mmCIF file of C-alpha atoms in Angstrom:
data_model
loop_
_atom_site.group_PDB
_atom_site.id
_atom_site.type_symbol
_atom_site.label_atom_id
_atom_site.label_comp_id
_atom_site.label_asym_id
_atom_site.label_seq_id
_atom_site.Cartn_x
_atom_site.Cartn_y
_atom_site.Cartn_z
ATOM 1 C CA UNK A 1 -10.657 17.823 34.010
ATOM 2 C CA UNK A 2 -14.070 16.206 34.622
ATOM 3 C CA UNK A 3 -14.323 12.643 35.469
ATOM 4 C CA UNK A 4 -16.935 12.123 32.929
ATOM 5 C CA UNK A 5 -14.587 12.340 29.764
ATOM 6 C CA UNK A 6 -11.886 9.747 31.363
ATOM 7 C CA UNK A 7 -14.263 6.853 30.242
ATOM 8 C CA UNK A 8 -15.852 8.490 27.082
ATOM 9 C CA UNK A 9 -14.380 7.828 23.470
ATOM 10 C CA UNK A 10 -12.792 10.531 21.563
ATOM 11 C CA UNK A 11 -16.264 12.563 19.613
ATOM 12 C CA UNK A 12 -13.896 13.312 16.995
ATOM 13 C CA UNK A 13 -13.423 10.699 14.301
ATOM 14 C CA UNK A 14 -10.417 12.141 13.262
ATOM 15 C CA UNK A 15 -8.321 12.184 16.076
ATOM 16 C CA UNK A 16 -4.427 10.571 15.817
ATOM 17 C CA UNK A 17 -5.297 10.872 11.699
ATOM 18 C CA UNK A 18 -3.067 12.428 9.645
ATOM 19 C CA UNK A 19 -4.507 16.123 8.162
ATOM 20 C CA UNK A 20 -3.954 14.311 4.832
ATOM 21 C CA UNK A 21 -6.120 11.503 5.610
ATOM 22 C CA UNK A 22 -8.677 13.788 7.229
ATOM 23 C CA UNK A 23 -8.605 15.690 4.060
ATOM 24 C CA UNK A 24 -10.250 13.156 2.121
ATOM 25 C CA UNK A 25 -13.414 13.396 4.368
ATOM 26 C CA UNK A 26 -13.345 17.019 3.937
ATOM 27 C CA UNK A 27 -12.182 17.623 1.211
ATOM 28 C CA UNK A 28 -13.013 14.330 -0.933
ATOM 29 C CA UNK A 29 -16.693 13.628 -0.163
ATOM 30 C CA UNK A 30 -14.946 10.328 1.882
ATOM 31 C CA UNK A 31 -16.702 9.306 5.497
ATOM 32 C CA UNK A 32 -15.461 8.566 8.661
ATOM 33 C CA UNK A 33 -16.340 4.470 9.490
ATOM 34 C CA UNK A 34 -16.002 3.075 12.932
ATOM 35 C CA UNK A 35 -17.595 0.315 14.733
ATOM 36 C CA UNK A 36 -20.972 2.274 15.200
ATOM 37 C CA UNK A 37 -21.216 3.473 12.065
ATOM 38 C CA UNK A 38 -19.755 0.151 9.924
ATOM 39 C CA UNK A 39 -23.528 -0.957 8.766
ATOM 40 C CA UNK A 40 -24.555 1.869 7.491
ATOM 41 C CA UNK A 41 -21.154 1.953 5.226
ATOM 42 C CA UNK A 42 -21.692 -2.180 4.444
ATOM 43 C CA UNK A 43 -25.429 -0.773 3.613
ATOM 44 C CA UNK A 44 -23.627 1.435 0.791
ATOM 45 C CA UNK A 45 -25.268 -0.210 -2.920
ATOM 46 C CA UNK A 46 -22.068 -0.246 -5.571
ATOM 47 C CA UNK A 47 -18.428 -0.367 -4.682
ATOM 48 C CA UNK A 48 -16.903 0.963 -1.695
ATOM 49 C CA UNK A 49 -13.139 1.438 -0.594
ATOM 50 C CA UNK A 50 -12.403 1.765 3.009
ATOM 51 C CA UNK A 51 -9.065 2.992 3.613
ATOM 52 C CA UNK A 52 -7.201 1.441 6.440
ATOM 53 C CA UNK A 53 -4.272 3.873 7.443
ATOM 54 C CA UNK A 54 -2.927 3.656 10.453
ATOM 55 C CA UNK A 55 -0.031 5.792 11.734
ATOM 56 C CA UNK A 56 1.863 8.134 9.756
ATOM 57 C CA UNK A 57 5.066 8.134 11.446
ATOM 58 C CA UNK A 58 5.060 4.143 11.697
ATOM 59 C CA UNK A 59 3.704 3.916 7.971
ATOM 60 C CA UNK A 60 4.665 6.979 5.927
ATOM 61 C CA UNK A 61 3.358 5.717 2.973
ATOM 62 C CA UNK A 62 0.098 6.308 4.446
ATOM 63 C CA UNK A 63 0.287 9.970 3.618
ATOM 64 C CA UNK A 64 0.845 8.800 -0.058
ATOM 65 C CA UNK A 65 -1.902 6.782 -0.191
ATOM 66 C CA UNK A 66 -4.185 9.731 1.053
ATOM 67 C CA UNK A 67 -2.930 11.494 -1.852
ATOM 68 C CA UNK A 68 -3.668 9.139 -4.478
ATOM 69 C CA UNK A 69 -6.784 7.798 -3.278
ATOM 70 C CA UNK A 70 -9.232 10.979 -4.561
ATOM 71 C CA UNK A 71 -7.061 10.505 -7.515
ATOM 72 C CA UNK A 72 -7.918 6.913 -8.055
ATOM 73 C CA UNK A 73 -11.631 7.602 -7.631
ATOM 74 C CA UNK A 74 -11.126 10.259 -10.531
ATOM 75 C CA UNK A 75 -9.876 7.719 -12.981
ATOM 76 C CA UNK A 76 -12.229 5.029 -12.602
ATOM 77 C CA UNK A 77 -14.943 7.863 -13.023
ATOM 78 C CA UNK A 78 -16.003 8.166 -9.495
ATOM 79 C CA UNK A 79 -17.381 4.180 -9.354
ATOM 80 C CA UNK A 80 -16.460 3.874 -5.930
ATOM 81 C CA UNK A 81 -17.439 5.663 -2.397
ATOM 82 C CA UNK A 82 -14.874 6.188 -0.066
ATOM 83 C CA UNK A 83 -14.892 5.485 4.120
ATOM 84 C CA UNK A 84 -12.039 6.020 6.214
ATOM 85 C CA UNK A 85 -11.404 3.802 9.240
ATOM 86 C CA UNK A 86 -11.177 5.309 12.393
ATOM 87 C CA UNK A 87 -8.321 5.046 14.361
ATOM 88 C CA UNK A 88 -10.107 4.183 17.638
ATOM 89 C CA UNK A 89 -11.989 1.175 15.465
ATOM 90 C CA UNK A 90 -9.482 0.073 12.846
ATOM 91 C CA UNK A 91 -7.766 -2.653 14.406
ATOM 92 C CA UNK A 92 -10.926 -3.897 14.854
ATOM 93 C CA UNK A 93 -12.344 -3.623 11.547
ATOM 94 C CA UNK A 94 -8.687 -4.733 10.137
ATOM 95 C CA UNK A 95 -9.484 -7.962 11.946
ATOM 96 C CA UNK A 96 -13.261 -8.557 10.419
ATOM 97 C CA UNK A 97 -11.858 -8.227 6.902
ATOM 98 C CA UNK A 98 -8.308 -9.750 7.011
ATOM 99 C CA UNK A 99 -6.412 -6.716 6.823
ATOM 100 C CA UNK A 100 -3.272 -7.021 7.601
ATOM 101 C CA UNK A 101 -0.882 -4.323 6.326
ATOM 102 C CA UNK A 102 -1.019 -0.522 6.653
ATOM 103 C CA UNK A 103 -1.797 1.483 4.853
ATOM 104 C CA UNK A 104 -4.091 -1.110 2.494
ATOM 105 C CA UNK A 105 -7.588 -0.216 0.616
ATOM 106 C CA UNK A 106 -10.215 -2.870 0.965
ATOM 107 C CA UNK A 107 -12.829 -2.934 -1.766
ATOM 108 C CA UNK A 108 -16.376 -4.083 -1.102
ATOM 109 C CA UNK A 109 -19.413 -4.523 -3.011
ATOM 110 C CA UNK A 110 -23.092 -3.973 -2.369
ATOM 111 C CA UNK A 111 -21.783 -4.865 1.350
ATOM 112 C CA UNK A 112 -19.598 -7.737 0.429
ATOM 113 C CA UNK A 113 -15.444 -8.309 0.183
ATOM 114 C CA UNK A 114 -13.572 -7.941 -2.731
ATOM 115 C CA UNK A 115 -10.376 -7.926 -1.943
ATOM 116 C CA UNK A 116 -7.447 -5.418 -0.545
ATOM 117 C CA UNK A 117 -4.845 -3.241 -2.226
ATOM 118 C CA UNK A 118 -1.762 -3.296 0.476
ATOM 119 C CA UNK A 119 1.118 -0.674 0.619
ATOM 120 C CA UNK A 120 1.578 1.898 -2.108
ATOM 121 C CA UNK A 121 2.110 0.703 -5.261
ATOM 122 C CA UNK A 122 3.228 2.822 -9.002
ATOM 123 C CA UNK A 123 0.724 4.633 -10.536
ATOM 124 C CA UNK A 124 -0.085 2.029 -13.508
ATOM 125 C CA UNK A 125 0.251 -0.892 -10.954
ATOM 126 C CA UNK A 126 -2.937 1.080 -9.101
ATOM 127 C CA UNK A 127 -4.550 1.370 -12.115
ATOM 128 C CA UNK A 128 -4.124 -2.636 -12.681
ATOM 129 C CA UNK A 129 -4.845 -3.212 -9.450
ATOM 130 C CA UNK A 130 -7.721 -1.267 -8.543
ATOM 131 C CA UNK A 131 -9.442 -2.294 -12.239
ATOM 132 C CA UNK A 132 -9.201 -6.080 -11.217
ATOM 133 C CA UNK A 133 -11.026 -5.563 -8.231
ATOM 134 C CA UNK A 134 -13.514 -3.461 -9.855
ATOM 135 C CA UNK A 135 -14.156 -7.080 -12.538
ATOM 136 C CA UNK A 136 -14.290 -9.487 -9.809
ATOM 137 C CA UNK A 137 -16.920 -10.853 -7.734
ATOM 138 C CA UNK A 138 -17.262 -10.855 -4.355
ATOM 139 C CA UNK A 139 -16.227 -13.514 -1.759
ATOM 140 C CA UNK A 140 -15.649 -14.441 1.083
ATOM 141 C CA UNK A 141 -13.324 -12.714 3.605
ATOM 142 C CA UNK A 142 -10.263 -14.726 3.712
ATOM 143 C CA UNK A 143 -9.571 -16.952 6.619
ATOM 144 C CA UNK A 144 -12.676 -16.367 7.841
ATOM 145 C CA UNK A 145 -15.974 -19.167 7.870
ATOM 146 C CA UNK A 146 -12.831 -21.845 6.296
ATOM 147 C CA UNK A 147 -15.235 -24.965 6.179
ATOM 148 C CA UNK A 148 -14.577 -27.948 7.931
ATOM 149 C CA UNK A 149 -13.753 -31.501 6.802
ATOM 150 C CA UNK A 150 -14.197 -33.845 8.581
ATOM 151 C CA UNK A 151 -11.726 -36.750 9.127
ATOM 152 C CA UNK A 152 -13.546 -39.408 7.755
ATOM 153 C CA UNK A 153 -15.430 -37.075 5.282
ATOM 154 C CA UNK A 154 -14.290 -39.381 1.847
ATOM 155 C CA UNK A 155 -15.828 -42.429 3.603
ATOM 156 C CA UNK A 156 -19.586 -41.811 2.317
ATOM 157 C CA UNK A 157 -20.632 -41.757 5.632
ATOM 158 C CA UNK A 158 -22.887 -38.852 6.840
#
């Protein structure tokens, strides 16, 4: 064992993924997105679903998810790309967009939050859900830039 490779991230995207969740980047037309490669998926023009999954054994409906997802993308006429979060980055990007349950799909637009589908839900409560998203606006990610008031804001004072 070389010295060199102690230090060096794992090359290959899908390593500790589930061969279902690797499937939909093979099989699915889906991409791999990690920190490095997060701008040129937020570059993306249209809607984009970036599926957070996390570990099979500790989330087994992550494995459903995987399933449905290509399947979701049929129905809604192939609107929306598809990423896949890393595992080595997806705490990470779990934190920039206020993910906070595994496995959950978070919808973007031109670059910008929609919102996130968490757990796995019926088929007709997907539909509902994933249709909503696909009608609202963006925003911003929750929790994060909350504006400040100040104390004394309602005194006309500037």
């Amino acid at each position: 064992m070389s010295t060199d490779t102690l230090d060096t991230p794992a090359a290959d995207p899908a390593e500790r993924s589930a061969p279902l969740v690797a499937r939909l980047v093979e099989a699915h037309g889906a991409s791999w997105v990690g920190q490095a490669t997060l701008a040129d998926f937020l570059a993306r023009p249209g809607d984009q679903v970036l599926f957070f999954h996390g570990d099979p054994v500790r989330f087994p409906e992550v494995l459903d998810v995987a399933v449905v997802l290509p399947e979701l993308r049929k129905a809604f006429g192939q609107r929306f790309g598809i990423g896949v979060a890393t595992r080595a980055d997806e705490d990470a990007l779990a934190a920039r967009f206020a993910v906070a349950r595994w496995p959950s799909l978070l919808f973007l637009r031109d670059g910008q939050y929609v919102g996130v589908v968490a757990g796995m839900l019926d088929w007709t409560d997907y539909l509902s859900a994933v249709q909503k998203l696909l009608d609202t606006p963006t925003s911003r990610v929750p929790g994060i830039g909350i504006p400040l008031v100040s104390a004394n804001s309602g005194s006309g004072c500037h």
